[in-house]
CSV table of C-alpha atoms in Angstrom, one decimal:
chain,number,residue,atom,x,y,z
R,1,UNK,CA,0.0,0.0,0.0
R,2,UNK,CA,2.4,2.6,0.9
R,3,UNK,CA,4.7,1.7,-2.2
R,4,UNK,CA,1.4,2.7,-4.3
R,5,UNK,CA,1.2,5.4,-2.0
R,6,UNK,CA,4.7,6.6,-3.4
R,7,UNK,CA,3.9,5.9,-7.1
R,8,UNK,CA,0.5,7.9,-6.8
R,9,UNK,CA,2.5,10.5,-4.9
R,10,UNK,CA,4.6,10.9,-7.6
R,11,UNK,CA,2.3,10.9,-10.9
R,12,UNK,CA,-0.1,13.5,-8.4
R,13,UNK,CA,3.1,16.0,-8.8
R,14,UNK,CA,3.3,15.9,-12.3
R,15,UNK,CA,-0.1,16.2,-12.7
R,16,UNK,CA,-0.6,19.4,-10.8
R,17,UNK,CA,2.9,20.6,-12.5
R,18,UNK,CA,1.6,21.4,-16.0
R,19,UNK,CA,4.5,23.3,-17.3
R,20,UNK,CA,6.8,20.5,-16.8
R,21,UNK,CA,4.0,17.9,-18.1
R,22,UNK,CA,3.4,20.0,-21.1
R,23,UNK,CA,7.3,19.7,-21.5
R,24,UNK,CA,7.7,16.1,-21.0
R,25,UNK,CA,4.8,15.1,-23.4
R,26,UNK,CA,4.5,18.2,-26.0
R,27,UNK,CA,8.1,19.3,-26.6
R,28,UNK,CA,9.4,15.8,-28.4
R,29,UNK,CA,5.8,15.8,-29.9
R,30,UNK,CA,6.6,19.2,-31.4
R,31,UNK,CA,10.5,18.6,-32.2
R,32,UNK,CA,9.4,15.0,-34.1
R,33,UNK,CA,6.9,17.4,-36.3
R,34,UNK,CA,9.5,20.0,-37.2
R,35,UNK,CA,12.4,17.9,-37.4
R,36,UNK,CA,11.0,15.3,-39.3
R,37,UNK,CA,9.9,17.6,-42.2
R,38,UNK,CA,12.7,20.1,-42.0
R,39,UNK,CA,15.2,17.2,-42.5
R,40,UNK,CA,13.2,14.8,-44.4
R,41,UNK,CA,15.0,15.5,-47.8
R,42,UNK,CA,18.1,14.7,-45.9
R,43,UNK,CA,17.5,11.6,-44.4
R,44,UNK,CA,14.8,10.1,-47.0
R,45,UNK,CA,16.6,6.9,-49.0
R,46,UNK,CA,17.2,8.5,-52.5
R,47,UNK,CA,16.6,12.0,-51.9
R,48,UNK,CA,20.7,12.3,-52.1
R,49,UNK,CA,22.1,9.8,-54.4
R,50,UNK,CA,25.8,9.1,-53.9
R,51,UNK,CA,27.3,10.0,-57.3
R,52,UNK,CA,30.5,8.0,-58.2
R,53,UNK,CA,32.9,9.9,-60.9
R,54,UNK,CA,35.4,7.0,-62.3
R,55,UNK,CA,38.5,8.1,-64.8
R,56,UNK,CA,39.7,5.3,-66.8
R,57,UNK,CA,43.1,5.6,-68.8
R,58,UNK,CA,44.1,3.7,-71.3
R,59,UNK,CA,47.6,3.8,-72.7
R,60,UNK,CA,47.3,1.5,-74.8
R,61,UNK,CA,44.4,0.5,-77.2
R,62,UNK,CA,43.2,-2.9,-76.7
R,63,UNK,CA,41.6,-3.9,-80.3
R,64,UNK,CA,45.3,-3.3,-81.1
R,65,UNK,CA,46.7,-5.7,-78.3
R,66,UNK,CA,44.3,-8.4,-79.4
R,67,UNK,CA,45.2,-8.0,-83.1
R,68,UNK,CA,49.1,-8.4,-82.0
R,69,UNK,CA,48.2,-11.3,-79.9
R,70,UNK,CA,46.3,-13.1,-83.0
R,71,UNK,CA,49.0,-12.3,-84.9
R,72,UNK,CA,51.6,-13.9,-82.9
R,73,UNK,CA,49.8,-17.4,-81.9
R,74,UNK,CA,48.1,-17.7,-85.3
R,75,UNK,CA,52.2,-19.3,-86.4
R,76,UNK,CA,51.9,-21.4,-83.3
R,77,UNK,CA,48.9,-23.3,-82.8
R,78,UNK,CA,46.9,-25.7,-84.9
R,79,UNK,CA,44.3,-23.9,-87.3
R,80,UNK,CA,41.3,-25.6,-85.6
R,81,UNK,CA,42.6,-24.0,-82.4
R,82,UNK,CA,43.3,-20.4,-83.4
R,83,UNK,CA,39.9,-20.9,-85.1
R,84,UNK,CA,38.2,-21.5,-81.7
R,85,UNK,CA,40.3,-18.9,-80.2
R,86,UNK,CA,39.1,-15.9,-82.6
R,87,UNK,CA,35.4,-16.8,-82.3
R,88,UNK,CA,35.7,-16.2,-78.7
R,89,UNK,CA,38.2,-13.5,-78.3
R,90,UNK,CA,36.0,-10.6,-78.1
R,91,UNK,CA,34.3,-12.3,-75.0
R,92,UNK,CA,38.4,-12.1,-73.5
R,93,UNK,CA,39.0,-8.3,-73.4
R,94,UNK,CA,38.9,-7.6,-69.8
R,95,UNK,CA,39.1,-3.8,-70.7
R,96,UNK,CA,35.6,-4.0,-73.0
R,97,UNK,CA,33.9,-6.1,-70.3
R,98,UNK,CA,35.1,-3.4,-67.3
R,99,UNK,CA,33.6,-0.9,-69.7
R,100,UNK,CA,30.0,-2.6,-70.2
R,101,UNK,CA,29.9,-2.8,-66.7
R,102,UNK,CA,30.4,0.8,-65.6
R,103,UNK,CA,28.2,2.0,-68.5
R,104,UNK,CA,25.5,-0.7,-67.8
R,105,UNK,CA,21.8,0.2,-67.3
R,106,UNK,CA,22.1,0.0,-63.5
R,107,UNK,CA,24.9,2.1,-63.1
R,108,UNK,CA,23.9,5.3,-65.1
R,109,UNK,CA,22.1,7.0,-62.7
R,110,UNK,CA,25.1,7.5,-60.4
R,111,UNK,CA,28.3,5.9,-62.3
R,112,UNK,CA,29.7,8.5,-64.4
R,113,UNK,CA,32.8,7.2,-66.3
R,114,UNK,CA,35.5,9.4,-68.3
R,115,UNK,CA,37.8,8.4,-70.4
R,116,UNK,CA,41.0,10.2,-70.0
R,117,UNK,CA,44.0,10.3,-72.1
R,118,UNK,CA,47.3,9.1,-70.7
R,119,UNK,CA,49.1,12.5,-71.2
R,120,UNK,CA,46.4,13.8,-68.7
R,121,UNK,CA,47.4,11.5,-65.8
R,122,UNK,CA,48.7,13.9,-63.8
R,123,UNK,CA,46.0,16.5,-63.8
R,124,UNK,CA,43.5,13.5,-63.0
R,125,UNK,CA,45.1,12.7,-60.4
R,126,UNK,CA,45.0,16.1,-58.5
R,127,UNK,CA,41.6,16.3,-59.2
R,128,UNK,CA,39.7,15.4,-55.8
R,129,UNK,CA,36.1,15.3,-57.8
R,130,UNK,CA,36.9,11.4,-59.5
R,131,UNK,CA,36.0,9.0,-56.8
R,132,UNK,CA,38.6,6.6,-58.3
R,133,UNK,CA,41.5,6.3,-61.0
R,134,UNK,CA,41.6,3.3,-63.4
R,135,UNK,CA,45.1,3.2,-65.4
R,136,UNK,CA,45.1,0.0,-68.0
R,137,UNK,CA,49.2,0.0,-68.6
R,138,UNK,CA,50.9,-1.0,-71.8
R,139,UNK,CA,50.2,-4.3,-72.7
R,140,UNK,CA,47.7,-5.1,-70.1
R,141,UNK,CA,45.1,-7.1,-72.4
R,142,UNK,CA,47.9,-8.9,-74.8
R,143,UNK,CA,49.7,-10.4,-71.6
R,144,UNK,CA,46.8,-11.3,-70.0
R,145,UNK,CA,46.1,-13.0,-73.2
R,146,UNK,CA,48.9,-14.7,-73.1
R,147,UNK,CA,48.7,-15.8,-69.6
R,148,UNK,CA,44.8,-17.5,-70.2
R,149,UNK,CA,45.4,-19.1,-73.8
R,150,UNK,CA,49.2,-19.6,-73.3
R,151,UNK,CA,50.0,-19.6,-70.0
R,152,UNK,CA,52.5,-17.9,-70.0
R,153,UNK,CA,53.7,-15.0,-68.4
R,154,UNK,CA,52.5,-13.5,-64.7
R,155,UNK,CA,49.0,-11.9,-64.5
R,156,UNK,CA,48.8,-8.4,-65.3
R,157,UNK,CA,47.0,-6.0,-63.0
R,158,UNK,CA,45.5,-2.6,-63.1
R,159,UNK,CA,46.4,0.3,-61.1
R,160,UNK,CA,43.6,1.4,-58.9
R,161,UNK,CA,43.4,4.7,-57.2
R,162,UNK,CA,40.8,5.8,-54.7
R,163,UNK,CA,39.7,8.7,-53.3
R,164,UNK,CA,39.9,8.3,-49.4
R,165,UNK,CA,37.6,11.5,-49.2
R,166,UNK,CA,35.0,9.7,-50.4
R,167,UNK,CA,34.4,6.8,-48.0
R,168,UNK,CA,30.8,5.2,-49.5
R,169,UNK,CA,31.6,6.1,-53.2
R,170,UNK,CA,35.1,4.7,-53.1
R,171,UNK,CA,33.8,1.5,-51.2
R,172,UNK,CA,31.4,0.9,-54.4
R,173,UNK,CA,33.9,1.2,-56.9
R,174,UNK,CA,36.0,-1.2,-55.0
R,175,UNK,CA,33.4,-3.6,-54.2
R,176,UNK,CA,32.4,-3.6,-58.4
R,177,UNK,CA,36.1,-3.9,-59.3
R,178,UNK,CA,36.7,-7.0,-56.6
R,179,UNK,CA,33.5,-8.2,-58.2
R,180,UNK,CA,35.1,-8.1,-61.2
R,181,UNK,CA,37.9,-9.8,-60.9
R,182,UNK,CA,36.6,-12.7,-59.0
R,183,UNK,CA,34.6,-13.2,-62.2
R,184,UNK,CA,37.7,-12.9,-64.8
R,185,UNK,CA,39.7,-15.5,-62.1
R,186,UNK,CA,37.2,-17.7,-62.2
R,187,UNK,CA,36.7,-17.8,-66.5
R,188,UNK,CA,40.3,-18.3,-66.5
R,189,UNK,CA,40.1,-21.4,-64.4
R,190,UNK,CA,37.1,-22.6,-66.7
R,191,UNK,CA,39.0,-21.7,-69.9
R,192,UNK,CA,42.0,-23.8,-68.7
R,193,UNK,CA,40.6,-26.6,-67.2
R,194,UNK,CA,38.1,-26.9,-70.4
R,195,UNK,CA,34.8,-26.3,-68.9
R,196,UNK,CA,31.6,-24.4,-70.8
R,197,UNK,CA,31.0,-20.6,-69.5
R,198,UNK,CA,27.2,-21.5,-70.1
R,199,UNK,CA,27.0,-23.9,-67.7
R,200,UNK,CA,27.5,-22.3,-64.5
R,201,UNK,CA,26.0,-19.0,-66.3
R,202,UNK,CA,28.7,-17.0,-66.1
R,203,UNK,CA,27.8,-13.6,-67.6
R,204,UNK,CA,28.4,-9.8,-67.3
R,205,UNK,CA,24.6,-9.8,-65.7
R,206,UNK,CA,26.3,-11.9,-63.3
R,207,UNK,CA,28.8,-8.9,-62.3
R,208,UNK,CA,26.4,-5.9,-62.1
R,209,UNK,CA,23.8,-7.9,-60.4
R,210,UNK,CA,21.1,-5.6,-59.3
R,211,UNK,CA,21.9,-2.1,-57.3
R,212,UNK,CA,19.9,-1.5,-54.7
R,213,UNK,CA,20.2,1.0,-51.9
R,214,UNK,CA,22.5,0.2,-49.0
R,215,UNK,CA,20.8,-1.3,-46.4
R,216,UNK,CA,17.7,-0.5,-48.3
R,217,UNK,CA,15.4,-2.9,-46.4
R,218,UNK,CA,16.5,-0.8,-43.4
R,219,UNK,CA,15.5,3.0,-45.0
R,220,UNK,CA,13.0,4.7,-42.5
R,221,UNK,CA,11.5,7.8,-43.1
R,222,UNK,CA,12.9,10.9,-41.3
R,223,UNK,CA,9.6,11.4,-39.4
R,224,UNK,CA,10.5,7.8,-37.6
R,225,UNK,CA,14.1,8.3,-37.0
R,226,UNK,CA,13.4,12.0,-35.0
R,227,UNK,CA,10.6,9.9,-33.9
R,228,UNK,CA,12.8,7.9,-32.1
R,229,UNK,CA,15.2,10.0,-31.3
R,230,UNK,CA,13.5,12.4,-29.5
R,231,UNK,CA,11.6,9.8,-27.4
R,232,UNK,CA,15.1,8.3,-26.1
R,233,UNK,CA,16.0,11.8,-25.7
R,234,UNK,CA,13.1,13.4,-23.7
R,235,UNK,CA,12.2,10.6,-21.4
R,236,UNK,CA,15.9,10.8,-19.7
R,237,UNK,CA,14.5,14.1,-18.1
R,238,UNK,CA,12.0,11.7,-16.2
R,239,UNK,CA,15.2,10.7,-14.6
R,240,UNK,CA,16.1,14.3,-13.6
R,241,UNK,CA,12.1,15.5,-12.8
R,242,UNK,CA,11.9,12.4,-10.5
R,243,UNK,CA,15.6,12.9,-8.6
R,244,UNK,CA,14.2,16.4,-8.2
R,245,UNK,CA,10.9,16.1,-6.7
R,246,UNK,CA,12.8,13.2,-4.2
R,247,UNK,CA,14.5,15.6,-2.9
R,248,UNK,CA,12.1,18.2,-2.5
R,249,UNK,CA,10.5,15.9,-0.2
R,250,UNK,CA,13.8,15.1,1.4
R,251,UNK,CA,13.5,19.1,2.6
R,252,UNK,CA,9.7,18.5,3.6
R,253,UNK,CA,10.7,15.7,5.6
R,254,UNK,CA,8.7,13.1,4.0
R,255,UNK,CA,11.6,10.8,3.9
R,256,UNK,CA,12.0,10.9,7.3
R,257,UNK,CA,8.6,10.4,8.4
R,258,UNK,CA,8.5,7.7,6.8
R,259,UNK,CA,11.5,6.1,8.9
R,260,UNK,CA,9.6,7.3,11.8
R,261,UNK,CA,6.4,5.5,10.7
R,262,UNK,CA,8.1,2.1,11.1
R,263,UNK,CA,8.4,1.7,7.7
R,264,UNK,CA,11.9,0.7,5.2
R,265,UNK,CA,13.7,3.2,3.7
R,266,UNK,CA,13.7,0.6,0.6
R,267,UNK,CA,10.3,0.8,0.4
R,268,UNK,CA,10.8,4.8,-0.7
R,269,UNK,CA,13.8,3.7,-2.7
R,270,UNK,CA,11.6,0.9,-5.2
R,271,UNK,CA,9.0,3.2,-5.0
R,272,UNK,CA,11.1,5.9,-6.7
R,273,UNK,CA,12.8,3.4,-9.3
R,274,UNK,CA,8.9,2.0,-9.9
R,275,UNK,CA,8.0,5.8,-10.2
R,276,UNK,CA,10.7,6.2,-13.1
R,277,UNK,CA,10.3,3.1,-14.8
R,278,UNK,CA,6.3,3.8,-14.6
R,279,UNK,CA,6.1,7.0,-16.0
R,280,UNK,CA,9.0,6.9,-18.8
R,281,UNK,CA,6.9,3.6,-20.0
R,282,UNK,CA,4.2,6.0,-19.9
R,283,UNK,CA,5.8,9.1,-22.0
R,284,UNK,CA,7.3,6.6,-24.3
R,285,UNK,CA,3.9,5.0,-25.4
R,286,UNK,CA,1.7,8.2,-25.8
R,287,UNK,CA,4.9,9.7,-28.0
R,288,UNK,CA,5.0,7.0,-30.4
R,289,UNK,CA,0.8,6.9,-30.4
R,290,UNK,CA,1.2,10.4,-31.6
R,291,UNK,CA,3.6,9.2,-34.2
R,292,UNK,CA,1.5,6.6,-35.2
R,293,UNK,CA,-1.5,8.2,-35.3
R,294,UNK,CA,0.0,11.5,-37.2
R,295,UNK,CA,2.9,9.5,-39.6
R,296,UNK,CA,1.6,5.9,-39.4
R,297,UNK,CA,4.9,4.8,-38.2
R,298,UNK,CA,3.8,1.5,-37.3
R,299,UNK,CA,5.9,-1.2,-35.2
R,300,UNK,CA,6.3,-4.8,-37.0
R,301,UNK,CA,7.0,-6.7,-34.1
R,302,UNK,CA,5.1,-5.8,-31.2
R,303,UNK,CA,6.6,-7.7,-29.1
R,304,UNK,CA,10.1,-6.8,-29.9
R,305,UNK,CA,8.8,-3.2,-29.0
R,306,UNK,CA,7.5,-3.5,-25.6
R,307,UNK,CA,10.5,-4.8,-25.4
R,308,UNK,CA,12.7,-2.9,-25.8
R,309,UNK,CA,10.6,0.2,-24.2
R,310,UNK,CA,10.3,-1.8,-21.0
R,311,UNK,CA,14.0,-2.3,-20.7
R,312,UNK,CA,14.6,1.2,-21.7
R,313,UNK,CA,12.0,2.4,-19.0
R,314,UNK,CA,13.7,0.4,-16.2
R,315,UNK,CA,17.2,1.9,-17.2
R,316,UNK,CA,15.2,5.9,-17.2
R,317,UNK,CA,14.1,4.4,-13.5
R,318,UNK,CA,17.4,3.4,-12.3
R,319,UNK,CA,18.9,6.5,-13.6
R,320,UNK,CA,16.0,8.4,-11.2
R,321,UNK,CA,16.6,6.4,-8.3
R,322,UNK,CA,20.5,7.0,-8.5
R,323,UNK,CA,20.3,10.9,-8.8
R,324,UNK,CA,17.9,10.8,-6.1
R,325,UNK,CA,20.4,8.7,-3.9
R,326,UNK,CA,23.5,11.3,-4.9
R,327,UNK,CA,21.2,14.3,-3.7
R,328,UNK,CA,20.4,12.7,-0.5
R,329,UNK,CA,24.0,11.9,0.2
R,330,UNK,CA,25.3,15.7,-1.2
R,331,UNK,CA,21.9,16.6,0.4
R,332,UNK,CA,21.8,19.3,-2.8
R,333,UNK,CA,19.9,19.4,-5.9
R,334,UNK,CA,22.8,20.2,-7.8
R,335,UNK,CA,23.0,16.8,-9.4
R,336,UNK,CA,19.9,16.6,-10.9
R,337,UNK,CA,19.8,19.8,-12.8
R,338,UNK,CA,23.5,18.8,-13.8
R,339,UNK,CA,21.6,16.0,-15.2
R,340,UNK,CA,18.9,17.6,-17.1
R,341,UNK,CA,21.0,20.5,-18.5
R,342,UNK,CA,24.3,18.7,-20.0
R,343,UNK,CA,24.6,15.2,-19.4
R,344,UNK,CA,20.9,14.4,-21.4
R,345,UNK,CA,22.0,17.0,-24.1
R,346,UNK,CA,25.8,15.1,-24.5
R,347,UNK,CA,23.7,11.5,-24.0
R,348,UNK,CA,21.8,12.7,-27.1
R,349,UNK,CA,23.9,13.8,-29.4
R,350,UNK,CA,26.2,10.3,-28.6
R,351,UNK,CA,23.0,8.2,-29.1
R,352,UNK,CA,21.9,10.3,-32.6
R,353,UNK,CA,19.2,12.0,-31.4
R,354,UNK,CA,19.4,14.9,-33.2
R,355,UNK,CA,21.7,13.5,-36.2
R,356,UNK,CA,23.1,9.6,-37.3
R,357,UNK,CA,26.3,10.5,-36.4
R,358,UNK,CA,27.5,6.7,-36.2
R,359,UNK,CA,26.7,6.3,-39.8
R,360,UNK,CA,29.9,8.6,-40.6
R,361,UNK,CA,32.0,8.1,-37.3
R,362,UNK,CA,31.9,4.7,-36.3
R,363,UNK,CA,33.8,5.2,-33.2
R,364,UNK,CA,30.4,7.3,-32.0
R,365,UNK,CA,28.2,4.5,-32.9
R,366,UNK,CA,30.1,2.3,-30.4
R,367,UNK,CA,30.0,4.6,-27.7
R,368,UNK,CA,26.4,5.4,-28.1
R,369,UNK,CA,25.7,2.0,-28.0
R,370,UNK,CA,27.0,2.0,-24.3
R,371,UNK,CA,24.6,5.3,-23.6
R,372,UNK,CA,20.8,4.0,-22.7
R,373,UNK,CA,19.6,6.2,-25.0
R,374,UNK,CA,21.7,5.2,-27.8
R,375,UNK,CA,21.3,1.5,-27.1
R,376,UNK,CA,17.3,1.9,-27.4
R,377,UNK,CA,17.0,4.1,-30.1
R,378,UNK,CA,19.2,1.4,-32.3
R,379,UNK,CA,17.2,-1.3,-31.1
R,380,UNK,CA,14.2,0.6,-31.8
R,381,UNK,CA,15.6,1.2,-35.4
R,382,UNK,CA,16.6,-2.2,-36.0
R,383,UNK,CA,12.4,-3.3,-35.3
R,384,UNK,CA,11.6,-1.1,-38.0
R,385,UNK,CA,13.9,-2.0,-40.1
R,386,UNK,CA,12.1,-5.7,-39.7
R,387,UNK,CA,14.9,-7.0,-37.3
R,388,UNK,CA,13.5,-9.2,-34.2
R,389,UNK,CA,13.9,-9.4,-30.6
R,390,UNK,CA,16.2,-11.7,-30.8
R,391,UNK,CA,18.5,-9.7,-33.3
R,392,UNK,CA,18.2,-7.0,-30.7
R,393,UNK,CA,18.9,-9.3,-27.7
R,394,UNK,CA,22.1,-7.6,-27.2
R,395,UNK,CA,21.1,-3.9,-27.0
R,396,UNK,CA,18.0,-5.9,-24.2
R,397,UNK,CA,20.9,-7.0,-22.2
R,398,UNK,CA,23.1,-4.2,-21.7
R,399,UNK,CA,20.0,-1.9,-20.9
R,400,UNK,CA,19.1,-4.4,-18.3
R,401,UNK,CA,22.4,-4.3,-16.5
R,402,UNK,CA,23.0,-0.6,-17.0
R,403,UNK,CA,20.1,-0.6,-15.2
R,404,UNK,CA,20.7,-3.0,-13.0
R,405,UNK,CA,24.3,-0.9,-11.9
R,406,UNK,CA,22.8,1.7,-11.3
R,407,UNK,CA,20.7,0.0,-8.8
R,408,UNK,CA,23.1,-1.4,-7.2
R,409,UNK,CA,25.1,2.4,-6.8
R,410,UNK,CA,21.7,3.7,-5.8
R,411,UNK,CA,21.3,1.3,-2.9
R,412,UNK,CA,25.1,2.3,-1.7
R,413,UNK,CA,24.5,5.8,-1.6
R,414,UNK,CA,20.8,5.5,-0.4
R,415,UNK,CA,20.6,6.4,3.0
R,416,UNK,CA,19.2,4.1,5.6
R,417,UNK,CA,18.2,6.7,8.6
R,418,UNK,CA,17.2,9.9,9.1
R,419,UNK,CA,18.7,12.8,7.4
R,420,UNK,CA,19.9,16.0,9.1
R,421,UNK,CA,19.2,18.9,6.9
């Protein structure tokens, strides 16, 4: 009864506290409505296409390589061979092939390939727009000839130069070109251990593939991402509204009357991590209502989500129950608004409240990851993005024992008697 007592106690003071209620529930309400349309063309899949810029340079033609190579062999090998080997030479210039696949239908809308002559090099390669550099040396295609029909010879190779600047467009181009080249390897081995090309289907469709968007099953709208970002974001102040109005009734004495009144100090110190865990569940659920009744962001797993906003809700509780301890044992305030005024707005920015800054810095991802915030808001993105509880297990677990330290530091710092002011 009395731990109800402290619940009702508690929701009672929020309820006669509009300002602040009108801030927990309204503000992210309002900040998911203006940040979710202001930044939609930014964060919408498509709305910025990467754009890759390749330069190839050839110094040598490669009609003219073949021609040489034809020449040379057509002296050496039976007729019915050099027969075989001109029907199918055109299907062997690796230059060609590289070009169909940079130019193919797939690719036009953001490859862009120039060809650059040789005495040009060196301008190219100042220029920082060109996501990467192709050079084809001298004699690339006639020794590589040479080394499939002949064998002879070591395997030429191109000369590949990225642009490090550009971190996703140079990672495509490299990603094609290793595609490439598995494909070349592997119609070598089938040309020299005699085996048909048709029968495994190897093609040039089998080198483009299809281009899809990265991660594209995982593209959610701006309006759920600021969604969930403020959500994570706002119900931390819980934390800091709930440590304050503990100790406001440290300084009314409520605390210690109830010591007086025979009953356990624990019993006020569950009550306020009940009280936390309560009401975050609470601002949590009538946010996301909002944003499903105004955007239709709807959850695919349900299950996955209560979830994850249960666990979140007990970490939001612990945190209340440990600022509460501190300002008992500083016997100040201090803390909390501490709390509310920095460490939520640095906890933010870490988890990507405001902006995905993991998606560029990966070493920010990781440490939001270890924030509560951060660790909920990628969980909840990974449910949208069709993942399920179990794919998210990890994110579960370190919420629960974030939560569950901070529990444990509560109870040290709680106080077990009365409190002098």
């Amino acid at each position: 009864m009395m731990l109800w007592n402290i619940i009702k106690k508690q929701g009672l003071i929020f309820f006669r506290n509009p300002q602040e209620l009108l801030l927990l529930i309204a503000l992210p309400m309002v900040l998911i409505t203006i940040l979710g349309t202001a930044l939609s063309g930014f964060m919408e899949a498509g709305s910025s296409p990467i754009t890759v810029k390749i330069a190839l340079i050839e110094n040598e033609s490669e009609p003219e390589q073949v021609d040489r190579f034809l020449h040379e062999i057509e002296k050496e090998l039976p007729p019915n061979v050099l027969v075989g080997i001109e029907e199918n030479i055109n299907q062997s210039m690796p230059i060609t092939a590289l070009k169909e696949v940079f130019t193919d239908e797939s690719m036009k809308d953001f490859v862009e390939l120039d060809y650059v002559n040789p005495s040009d090099r060196d301008k190219v390669l100042k220029d920082n727009t060109y996501t990467s550099i192709i050079e084809v040396p001298k004699n690339f295609t006639y020794e590589l000839l040479k080394y499939i029909v002949l064998g002879e010879s070591e395997q030429p190779s191109l000369k590949i130069n990225l642009n490090e600047g550009s971190h996703v467009g140079a990672g495509i181009v490299n990603n094609i070109l290793t595609q490439f080249q598995d494909q070349l390897s592997l119609g070598v081995f089938l040309d020299k251990n005699g085996i048909d090309p048709s029968v495994i289907a190897v093609s040039n469709e089998t080198v483009v593939g299809k281009m899809t968007t990265i991660d594209e099953k995982g593209s959610i709208s701006s309006q759920a991402y600021y969604s969930i970002g403020m959500v994570v974001m706002n119900v931390l102040y819980i934390a800091g509204s709930i440590g304050s109005h503990a100790f406001r009734e440290k300084r009314s004495n409520v605390f210690d009357r109830i010591i007086i009144s025979d009953v356990s100090g624990w019993v006020y110190f569950i009550g306020v991590l009940l009280s936390g865990t309560i009401f975050a569940f609470m601002q949590t659920i009538i946010v996301f209502t909002f944003s499903w009744l105004v955007f239709g962001i709807v959850w695919p797993d349900l299950i996955a989500f209560f979830a994850t906003t249960l666990a979140f809700s007990f970490s939001v509780g612990g945190l209340a129950v440990l600022l509460s301890a501190i300002s008992y044992r500083i016997n100040s305030v201090s803390i909390t608004s501490f709390f509310s005024s920095v460490v939520v707005t640095l906890l933010s920015v870490l988890g990507g409240s405001f902006f995905p800054i993991g998606d560029f810095l990966p070493f920010f991802q990781a440490i939001g990851n270890i924030t509560p915030n951060g660790a909920s808001m990628s969980a909840y993105i990974s449910i949208l993005r069709g993942d399920s509880l179990l794919d998210i297990g990890d994110h579960l677990i370190f919420l629960l024992l974030f939560a569950f330290s901070l529990v444990i530091v509560a109870a040290l710092c709680f106080p077990k008697r009365r409190i002098s002011k």
